[in-house]
mmCIF file of C-alpha atoms in Angstrom:
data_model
loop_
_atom_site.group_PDB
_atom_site.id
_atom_site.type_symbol
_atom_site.label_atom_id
_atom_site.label_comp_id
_atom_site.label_asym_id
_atom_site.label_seq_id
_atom_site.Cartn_x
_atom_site.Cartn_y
_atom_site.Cartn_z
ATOM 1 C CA UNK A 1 0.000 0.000 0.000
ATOM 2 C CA UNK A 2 2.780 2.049 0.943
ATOM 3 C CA UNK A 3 6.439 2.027 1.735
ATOM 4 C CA UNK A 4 8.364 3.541 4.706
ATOM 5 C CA UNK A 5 11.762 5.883 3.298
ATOM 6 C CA UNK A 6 15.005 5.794 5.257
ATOM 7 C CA UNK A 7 17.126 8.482 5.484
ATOM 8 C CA UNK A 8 20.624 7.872 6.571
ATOM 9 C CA UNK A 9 21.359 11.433 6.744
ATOM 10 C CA UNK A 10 17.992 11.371 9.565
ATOM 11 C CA UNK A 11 19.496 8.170 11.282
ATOM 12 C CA UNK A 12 15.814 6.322 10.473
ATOM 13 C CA UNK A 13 15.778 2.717 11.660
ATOM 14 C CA UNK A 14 13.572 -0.106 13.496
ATOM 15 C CA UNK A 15 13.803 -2.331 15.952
ATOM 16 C CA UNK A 16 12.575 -5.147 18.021
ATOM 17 C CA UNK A 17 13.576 -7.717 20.309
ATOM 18 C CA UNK A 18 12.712 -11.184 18.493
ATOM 19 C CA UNK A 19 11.240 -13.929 20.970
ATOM 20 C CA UNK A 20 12.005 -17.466 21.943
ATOM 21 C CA UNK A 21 11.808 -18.728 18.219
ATOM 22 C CA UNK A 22 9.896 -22.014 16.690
ATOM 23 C CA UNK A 23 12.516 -23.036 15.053
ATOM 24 C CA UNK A 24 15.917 -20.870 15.133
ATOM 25 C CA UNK A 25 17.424 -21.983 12.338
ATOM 26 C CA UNK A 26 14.093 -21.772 9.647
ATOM 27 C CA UNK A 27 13.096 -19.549 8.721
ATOM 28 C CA UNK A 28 12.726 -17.144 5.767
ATOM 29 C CA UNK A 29 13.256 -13.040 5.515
ATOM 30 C CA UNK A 30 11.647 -11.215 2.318
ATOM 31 C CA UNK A 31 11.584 -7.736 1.591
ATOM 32 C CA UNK A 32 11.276 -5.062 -1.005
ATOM 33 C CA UNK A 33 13.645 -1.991 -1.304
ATOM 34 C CA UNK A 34 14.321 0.660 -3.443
ATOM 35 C CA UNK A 35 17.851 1.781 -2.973
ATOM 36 C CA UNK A 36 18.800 5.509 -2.286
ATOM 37 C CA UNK A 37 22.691 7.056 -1.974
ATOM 38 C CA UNK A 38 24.878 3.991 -3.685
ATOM 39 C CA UNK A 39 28.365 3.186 -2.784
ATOM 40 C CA UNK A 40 28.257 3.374 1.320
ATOM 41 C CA UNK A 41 27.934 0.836 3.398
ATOM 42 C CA UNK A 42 24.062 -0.342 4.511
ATOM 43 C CA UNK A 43 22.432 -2.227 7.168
ATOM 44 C CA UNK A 44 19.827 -4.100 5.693
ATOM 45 C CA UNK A 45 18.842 -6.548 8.703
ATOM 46 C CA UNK A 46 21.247 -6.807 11.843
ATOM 47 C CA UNK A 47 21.625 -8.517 15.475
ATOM 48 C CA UNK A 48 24.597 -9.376 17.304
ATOM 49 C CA UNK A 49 26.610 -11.488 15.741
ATOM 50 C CA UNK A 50 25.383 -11.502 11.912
ATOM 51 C CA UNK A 51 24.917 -8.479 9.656
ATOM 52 C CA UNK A 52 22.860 -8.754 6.224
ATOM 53 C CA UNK A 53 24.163 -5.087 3.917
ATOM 54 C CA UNK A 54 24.757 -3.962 1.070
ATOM 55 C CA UNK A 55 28.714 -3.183 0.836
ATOM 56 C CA UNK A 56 30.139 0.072 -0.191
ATOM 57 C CA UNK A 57 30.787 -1.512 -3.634
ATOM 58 C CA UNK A 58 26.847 -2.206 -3.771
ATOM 59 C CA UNK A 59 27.389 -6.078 -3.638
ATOM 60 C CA UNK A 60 24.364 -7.835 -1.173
ATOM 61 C CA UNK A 61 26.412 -9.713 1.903
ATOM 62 C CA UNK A 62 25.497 -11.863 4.441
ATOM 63 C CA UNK A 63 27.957 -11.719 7.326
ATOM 64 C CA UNK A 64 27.772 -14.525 10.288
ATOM 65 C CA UNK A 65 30.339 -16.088 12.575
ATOM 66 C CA UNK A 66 33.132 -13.191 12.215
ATOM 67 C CA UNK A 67 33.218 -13.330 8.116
ATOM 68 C CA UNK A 68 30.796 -12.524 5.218
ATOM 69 C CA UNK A 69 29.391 -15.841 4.437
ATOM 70 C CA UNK A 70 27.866 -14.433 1.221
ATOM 71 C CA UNK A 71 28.974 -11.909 -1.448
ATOM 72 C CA UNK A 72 26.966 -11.716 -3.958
ATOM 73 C CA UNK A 73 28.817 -11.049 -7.830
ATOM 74 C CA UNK A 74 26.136 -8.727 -8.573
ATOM 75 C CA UNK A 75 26.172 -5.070 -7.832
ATOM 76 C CA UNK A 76 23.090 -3.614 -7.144
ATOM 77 C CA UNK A 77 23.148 -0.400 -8.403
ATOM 78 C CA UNK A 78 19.816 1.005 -9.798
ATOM 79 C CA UNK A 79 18.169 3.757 -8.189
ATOM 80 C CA UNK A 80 14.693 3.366 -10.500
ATOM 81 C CA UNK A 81 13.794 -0.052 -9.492
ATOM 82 C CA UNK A 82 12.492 -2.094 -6.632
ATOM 83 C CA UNK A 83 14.401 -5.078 -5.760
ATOM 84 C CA UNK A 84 12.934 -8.182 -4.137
ATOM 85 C CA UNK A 85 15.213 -10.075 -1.904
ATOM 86 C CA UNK A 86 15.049 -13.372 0.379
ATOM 87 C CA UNK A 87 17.024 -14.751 2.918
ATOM 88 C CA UNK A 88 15.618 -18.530 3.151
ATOM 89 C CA UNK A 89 16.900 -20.947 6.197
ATOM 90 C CA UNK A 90 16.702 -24.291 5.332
ATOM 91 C CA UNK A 91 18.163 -26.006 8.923
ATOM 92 C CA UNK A 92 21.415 -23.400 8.423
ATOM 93 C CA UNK A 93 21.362 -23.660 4.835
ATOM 94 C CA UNK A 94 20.550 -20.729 3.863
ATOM 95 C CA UNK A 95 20.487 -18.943 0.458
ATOM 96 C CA UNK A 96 20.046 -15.561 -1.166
ATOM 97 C CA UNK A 97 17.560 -14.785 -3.852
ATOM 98 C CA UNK A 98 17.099 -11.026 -5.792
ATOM 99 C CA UNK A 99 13.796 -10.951 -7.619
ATOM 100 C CA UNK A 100 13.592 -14.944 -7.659
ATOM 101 C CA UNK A 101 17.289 -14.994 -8.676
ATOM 102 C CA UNK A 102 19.323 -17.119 -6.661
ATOM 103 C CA UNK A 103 22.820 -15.005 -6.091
ATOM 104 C CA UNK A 104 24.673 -17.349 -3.017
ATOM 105 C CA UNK A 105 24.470 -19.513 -0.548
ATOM 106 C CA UNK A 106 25.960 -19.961 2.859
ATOM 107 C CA UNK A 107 26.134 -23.266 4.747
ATOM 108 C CA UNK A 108 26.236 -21.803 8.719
ATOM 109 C CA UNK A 109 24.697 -20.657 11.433
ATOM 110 C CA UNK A 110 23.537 -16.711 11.888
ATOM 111 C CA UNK A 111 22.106 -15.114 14.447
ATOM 112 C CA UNK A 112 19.274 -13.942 13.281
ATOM 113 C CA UNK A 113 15.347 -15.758 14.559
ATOM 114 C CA UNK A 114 16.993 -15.849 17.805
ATOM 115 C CA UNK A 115 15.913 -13.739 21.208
ATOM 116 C CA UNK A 116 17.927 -11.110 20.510
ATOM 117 C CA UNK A 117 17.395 -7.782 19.141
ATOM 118 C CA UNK A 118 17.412 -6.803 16.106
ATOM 119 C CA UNK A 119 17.421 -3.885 13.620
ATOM 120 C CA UNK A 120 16.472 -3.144 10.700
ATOM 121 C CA UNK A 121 18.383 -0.331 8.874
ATOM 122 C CA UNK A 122 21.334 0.155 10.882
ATOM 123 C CA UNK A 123 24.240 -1.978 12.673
ATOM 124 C CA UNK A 124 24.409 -2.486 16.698
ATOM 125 C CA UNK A 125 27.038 0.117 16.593
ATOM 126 C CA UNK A 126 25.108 3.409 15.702
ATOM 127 C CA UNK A 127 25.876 3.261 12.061
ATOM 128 C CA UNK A 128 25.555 1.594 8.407
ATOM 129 C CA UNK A 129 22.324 3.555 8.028
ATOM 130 C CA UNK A 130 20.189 2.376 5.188
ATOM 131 C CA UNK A 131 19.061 5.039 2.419
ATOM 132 C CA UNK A 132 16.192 4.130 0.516
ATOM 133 C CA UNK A 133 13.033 2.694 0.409
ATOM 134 C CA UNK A 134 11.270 -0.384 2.067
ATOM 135 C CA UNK A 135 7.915 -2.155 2.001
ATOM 136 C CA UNK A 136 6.255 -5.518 2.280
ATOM 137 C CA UNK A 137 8.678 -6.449 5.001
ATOM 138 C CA UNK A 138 7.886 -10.024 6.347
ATOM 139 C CA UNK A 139 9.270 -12.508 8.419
ATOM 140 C CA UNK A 140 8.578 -16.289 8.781
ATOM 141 C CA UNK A 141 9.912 -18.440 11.204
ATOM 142 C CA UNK A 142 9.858 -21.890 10.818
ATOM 143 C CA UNK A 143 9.330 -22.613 7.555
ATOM 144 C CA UNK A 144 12.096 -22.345 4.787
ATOM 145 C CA UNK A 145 10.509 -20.601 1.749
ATOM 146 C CA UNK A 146 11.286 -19.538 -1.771
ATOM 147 C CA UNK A 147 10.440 -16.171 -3.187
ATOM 148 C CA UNK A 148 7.158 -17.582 -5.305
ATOM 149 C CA UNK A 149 5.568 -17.636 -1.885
ATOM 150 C CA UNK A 150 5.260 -13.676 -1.771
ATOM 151 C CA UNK A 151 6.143 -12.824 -5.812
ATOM 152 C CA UNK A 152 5.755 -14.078 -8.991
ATOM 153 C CA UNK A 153 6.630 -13.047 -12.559
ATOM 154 C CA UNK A 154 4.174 -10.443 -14.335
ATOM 155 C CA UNK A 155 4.506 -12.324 -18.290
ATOM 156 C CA UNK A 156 2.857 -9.329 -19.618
ATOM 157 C CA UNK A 157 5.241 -6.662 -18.224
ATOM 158 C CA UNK A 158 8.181 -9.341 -17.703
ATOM 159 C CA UNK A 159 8.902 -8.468 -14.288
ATOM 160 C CA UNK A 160 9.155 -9.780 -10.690
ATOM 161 C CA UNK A 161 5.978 -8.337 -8.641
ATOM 162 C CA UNK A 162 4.413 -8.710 -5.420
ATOM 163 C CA UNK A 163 1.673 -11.371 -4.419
ATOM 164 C CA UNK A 164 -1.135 -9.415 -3.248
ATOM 165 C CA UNK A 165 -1.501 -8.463 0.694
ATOM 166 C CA UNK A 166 -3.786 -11.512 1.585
ATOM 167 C CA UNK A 167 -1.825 -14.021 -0.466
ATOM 168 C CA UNK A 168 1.487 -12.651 1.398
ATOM 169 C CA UNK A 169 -0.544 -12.373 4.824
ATOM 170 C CA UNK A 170 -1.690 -15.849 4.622
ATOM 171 C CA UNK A 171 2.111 -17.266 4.489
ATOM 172 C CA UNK A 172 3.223 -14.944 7.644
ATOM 173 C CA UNK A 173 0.060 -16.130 9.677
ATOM 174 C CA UNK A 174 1.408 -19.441 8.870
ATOM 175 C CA UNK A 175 4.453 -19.009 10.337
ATOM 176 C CA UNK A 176 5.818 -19.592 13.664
ATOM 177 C CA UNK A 177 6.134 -17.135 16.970
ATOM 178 C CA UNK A 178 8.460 -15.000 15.245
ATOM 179 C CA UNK A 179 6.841 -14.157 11.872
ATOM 180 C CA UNK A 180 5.676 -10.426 11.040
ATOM 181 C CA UNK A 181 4.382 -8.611 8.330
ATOM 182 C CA UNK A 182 5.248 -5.199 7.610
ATOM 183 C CA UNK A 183 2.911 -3.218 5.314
ATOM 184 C CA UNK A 184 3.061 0.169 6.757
ATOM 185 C CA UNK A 185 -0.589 1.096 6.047
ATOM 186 C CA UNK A 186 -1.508 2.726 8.670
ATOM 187 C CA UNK A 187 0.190 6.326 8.720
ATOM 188 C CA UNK A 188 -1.980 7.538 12.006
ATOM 189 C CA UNK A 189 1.180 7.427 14.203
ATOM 190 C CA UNK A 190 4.777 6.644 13.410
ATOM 191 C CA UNK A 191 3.679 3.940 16.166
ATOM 192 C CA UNK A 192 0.821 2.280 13.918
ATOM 193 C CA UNK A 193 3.732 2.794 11.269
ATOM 194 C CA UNK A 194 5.255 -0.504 12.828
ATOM 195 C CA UNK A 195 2.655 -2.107 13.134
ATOM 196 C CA UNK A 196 2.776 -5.618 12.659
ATOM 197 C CA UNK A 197 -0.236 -6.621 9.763
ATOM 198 C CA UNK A 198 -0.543 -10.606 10.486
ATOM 199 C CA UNK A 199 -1.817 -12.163 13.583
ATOM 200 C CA UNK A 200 1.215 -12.384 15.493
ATOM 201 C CA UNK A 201 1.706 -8.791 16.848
ATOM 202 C CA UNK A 202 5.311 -8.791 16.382
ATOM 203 C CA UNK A 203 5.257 -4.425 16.224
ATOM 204 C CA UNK A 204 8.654 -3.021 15.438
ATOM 205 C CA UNK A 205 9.672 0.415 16.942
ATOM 206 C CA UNK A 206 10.486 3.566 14.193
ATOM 207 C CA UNK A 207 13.281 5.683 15.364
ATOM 208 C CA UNK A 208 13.967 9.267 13.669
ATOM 209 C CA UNK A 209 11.296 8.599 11.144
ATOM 210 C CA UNK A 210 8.758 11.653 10.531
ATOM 211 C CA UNK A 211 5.156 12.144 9.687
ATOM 212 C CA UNK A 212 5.344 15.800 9.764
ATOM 213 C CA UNK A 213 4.812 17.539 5.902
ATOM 214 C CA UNK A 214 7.832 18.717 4.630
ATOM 215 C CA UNK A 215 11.299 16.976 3.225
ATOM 216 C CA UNK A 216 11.521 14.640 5.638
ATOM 217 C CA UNK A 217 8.314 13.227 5.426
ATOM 218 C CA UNK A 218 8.837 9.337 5.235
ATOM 219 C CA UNK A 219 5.504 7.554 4.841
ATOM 220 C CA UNK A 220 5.798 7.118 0.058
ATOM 221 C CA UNK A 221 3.576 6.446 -2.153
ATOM 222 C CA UNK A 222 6.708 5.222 -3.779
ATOM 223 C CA UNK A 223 6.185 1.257 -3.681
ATOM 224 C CA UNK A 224 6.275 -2.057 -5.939
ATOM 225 C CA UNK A 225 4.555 -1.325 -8.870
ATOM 226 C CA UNK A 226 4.377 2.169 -8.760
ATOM 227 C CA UNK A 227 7.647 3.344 -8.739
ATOM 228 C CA UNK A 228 8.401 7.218 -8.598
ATOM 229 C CA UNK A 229 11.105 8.897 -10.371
ATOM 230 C CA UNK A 230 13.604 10.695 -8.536
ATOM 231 C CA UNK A 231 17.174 11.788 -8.607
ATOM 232 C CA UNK A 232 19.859 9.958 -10.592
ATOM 233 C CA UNK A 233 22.774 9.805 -8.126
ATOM 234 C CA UNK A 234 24.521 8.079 -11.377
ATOM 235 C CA UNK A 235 23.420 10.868 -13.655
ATOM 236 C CA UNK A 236 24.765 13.904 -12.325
ATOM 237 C CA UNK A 237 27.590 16.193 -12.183
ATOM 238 C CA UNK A 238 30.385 15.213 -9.791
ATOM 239 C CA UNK A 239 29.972 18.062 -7.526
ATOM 240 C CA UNK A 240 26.223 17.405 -6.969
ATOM 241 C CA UNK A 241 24.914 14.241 -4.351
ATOM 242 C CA UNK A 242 21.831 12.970 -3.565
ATOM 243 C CA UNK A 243 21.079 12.188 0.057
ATOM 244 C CA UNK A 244 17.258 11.025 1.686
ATOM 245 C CA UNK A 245 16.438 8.158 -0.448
ATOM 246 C CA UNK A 246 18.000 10.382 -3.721
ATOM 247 C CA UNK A 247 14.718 13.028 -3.008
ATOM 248 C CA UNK A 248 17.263 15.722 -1.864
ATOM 249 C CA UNK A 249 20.481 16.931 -3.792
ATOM 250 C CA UNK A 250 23.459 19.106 -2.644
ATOM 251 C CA UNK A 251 26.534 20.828 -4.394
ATOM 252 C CA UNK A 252 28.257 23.777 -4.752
ATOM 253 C CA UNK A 253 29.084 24.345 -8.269
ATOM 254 C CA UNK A 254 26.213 26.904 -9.692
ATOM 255 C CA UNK A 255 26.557 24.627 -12.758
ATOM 256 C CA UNK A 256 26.173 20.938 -11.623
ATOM 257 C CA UNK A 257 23.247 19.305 -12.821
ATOM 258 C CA UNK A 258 21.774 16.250 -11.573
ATOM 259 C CA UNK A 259 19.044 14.542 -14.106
ATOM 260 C CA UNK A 260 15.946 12.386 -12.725
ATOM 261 C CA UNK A 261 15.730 8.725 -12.996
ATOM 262 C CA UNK A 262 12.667 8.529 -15.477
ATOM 263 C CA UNK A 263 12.723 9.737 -18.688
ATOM 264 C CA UNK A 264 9.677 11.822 -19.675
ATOM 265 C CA UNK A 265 9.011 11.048 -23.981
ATOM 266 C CA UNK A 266 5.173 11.468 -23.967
ATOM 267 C CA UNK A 267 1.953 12.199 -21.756
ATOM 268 C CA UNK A 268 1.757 14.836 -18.790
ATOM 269 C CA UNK A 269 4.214 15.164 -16.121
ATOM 270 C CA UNK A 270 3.837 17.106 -12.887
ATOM 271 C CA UNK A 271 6.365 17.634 -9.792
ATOM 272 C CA UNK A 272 7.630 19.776 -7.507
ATOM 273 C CA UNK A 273 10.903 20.791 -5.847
ATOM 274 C CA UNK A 274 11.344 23.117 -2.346
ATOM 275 C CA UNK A 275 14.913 24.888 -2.233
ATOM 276 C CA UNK A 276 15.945 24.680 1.320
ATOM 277 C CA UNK A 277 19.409 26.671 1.274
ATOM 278 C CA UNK A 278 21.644 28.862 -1.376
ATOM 279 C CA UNK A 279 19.083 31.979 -1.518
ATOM 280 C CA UNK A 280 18.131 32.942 -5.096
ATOM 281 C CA UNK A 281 20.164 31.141 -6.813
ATOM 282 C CA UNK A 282 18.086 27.885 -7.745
ATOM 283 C CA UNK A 283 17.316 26.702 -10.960
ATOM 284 C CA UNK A 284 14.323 24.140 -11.833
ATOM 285 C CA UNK A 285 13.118 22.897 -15.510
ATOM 286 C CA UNK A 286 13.862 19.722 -17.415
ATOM 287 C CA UNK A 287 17.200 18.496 -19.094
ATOM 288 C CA UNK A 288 17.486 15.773 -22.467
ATOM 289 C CA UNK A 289 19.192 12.931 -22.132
ATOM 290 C CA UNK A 290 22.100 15.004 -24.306
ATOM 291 C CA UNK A 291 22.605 18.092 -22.076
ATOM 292 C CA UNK A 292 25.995 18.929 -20.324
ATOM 293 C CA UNK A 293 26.050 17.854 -16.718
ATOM 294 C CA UNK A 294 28.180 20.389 -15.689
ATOM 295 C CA UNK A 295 26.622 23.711 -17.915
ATOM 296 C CA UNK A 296 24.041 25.803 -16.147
ATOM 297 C CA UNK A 297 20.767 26.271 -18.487
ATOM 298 C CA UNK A 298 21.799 29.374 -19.395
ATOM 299 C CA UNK A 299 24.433 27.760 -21.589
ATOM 300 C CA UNK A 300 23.180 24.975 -22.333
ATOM 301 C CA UNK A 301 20.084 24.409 -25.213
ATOM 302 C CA UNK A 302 19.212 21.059 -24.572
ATOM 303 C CA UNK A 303 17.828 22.685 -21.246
ATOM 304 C CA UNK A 304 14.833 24.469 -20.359
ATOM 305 C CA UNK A 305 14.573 26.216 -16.482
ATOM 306 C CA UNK A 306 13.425 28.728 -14.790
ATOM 307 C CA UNK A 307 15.632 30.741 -12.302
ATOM 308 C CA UNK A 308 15.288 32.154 -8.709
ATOM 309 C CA UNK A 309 17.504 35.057 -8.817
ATOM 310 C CA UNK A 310 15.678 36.685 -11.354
ATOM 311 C CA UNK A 311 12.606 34.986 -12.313
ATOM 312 C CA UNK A 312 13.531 34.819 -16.005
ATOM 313 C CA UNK A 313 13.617 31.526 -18.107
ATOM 314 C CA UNK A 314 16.341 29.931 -19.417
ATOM 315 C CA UNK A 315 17.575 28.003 -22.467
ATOM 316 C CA UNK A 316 20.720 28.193 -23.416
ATOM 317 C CA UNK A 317 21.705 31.741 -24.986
ATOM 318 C CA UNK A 318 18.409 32.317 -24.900
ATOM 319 C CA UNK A 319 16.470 33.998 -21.930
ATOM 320 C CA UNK A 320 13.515 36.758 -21.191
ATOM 321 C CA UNK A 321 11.649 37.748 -18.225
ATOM 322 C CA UNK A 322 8.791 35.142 -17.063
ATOM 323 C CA UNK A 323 7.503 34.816 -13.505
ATOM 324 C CA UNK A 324 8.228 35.553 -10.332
ATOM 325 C CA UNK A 325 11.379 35.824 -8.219
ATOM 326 C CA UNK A 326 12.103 32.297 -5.910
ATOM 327 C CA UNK A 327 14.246 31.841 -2.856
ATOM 328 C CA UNK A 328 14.373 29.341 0.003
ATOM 329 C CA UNK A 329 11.356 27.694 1.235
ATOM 330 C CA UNK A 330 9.434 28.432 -1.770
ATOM 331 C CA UNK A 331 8.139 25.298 -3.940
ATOM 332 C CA UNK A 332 8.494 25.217 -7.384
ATOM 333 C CA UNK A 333 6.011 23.283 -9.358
ATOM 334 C CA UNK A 334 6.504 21.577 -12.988
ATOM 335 C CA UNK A 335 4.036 20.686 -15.365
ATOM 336 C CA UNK A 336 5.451 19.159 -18.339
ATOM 337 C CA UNK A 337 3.058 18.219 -21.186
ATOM 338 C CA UNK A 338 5.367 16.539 -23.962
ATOM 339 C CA UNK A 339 1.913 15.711 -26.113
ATOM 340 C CA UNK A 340 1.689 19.652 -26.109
ATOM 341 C CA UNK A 341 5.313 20.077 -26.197
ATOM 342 C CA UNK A 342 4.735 22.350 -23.392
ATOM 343 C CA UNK A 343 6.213 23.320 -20.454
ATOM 344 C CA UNK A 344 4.529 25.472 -17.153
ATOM 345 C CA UNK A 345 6.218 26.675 -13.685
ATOM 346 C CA UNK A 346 4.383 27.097 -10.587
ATOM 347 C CA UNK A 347 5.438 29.157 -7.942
ATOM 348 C CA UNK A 348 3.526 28.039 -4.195
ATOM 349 C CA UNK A 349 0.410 26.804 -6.136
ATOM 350 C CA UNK A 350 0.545 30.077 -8.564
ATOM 351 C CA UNK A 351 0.969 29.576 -11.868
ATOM 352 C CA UNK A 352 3.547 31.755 -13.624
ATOM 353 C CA UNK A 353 2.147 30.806 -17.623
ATOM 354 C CA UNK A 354 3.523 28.707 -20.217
ATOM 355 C CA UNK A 355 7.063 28.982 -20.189
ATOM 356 C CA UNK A 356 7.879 26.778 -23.551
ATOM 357 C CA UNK A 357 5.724 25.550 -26.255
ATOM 358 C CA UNK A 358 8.497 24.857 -28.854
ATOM 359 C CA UNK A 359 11.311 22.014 -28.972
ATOM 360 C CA UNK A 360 10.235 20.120 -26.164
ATOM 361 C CA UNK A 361 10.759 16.640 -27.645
ATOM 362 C CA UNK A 362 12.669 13.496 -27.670
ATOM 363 C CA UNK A 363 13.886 12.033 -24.379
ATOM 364 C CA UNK A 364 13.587 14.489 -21.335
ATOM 365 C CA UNK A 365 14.117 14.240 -17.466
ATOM 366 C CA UNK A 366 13.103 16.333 -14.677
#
C-alpha cells in the first residue's frame, strides 16, 4: 500500500527484540527496497553477531560467525527499481535470492530468529544507516521458503511483482512465533507505522522517522509497482549528491546538474521541488538525455529552467523575463506536457504561464 523511506542522513531505523523462536534456524526473511545514496555501506537486517548489507561496492552480503558468508557477484546499483530479496533458512542452509534470482548460498549458522534484538536499517554500533526505500517487510519463522511464496513473474510486463496483501498475509500467519508482516498502512502514528499486519503482533519500533509535511516526510507512495522517479545519483555532475532516499540533492558548483531517474518522452508530467538553502540562486526545468552535466541552463540548449535570482527563463543563450522571483522555502512546481510540447512553472500553487511551447521533444528528465 505504501512504503516507509530511510534516510541515513535522519538516522531512520527499526527495531525489536525477536522472541524465543519455533525453530531458530528456519526460517525465511523477504523484503522489497528501493535503494537511495549507492556506494556506502548499509544495514539491511542486523543482530549481534550476523549483519545482512549492502557493501560500499553495492554487492548484497550476508555476514555470520566473524566473516561474510555471502557476497553476492552482482552489484546492485539502480536507483529506479524495486528489488525483491530473500534470505531462506533451510536447517542453516541458507540462500540468497534477488527478484527470484538465486545469487549465493551460505552453509552456517547466523544469528538472526533468535531472542535477541534486532534492527532493521542500521548496525548495533550506531551506524551503516540504510538510504532508501522499504515495504512488504515479512518474516517467517519456521518454515524455509522460496520467493514464489510472496512474488511471482508479471509475463505481460516481464517483471518480478508482489503477491497481493492476503496471499502474502496468509504465508506470515502461517508461520511460527516469530513471523511479522510489515505493510506500513496505517500512517496515524509513526507507532501504527510498525505495526505488525498478520496475527502475530510482532510491532517493530520507528526511530527518527517523521510524519510531519515537509522533506523529511517518510511515509511514500513510492512502492512495488508504482515506482516514482527521482534523482539519478549516477546521472549527475560530480559536484552534486543525492542524500534522503535520492529526493534531496546538494553541491556547490552553480553549474552541476543532476538529471531524474525517469525519462519523460510522452503524456503529462507534474512535480515539484522546495529549495531549502543557497538563496536565489536555484534553478528548476527539465534536461534531455544530451545536455551537459556540468553547464548551467543558461548555456546549455538542450535545457529548459526557470531561475530564482531573477525569475527569467532559461535556455541556453536564450532567456527573457517570465515569472516571479524564488528563494528558500518556496516550492516550485513543474508541469510538463510533452503531447503539447509544453512546459509550465508554478510558484507556491501560482501559476507563472507557459514557459515553452516549442522544442520540447525526444527524451527528457526532470
Amino acid at each position: 500500500t505504501k512504503s516507509l523511506r530511510f534516510r541515513a542522513s535522519g538516522s531512520t531505523y527499526m527495531s525489536r527484540t525477536f522472541g524465543t523462536p519455533t525453530a531458530a534456524t528456519t526460517w525465511t526473511f523477504s523484503l522489497w527496497v528501493k535503494r537511495g545514496t549507492l556506494s556506502t555501506s548499509q544495514d539491511i537486517l542486523w543482530a549481534t553477531g550476523s549483519e545482512f548489507y549492502f557493501a560500499s561496492d553495492d554487492t548484497l552480503r550476508l555476514y555470520a560467525t566473524a566473516a561474510d558468508r555471502i557476497t553476492t557477484t552482482a552489484k546492485f546499483r539502480d536507483p529506479s527499481s524495486w528489488l525483491h530479496i530473500v534470505l531462506s533458512n533451510n536447517a542453516n542452509a541458507i540462500t540468497l535470492y534477488v527478484n527470484n534470482q538465486s545469487v549465493g548460498t551460505y552453509t552456517g549458522s547466523t544469528t538472526f530468529n533468535t531472542a535477541i534484538a534486532h534492527n532493521f536499517g542500521r548496525n548495533g554500533g550506531g551506524s551503516g544507516y540504510l538510504d532508501g526505500y522499504g515495504a512488504r517487510v515479512c518474516w517467517v519463522d519456521n518454515a524455509a521458503l522460496t520467493p514464489s511464496s510472496f512474488g511471482y513473474l508479471n509475463t505481460e510486463i516481464n517483471e518480478w511483482v508482489t503477491l497481493s496483501r492476503s496471499a502474502c498475509k496468509a504465508v506470515v500467519d502461517a508461520g511460527g512465533t516469530n513471523s511479522f508482516m510489515l505493510d506500513f498502512e496505517d500512517g496515524t502514528s509513526l507507532t501504527t507505522l510498525g505495526n505488525d499486519y498478520s496475527t502475530k503482533n510482532n510491532d517493530w519500533t520507528l526511530t527518527n522517522h517523521s510524519l510531519t509535511a515537509g522533506v523529511t516526510y517518510d511515509w511514500m507512495e513510492d512502492r512495488p509497482g508504482n515506482s516514482y522517479a527521482v534523482l539519478n545519483p549516477l546521472d549527475k555532475n560530480a559536484s552534486a549528491s543525492t542524500s534522503n532516499a535520492n529526493l534531496t540533492t546538494t553541491g556547490s558548483n552553480a553549474g552541476y546538474v543532476v538529471r531524474g531517474s525517469i525519462a519523460m518522452t510522452a503524456g503529462k508530467w507534474y512535480w515539484e521541488q522546495t529549495h531549502n538553502s543557497g538563496g536565489a540562486f536555484g534553478w528548476c526545468g527539465i534536461a534531455s538525455d544530451t545536455a551537459s552535466l556540468s553547464s548551467q541552463p543558461a548555456a546549455d540548449s538542450q535545457q529548459w529552467a526557470y531561475y530564482g535570482g531573477s525569475g527569467n527563463k532559461y535556455n541556453g543563450a536564450a532567456n527573457s523575463a517570465y515569472g516571479a522571483t524564488w528563494t528558500n522555502a518556496d516550492v516550485i512546481g513543474v508541469a510538463l506536457d510533452m503531447d503539447a510540447g509544453t512546459l509550465t512553472f508554478y510558484k507556491n500553487g501560482v501559476s507563472q504561464g507557459v514557459a515553452y511551447s516549442t522544442g520540447l521533444t525526444g527524451k527528457t528528465f526532470f
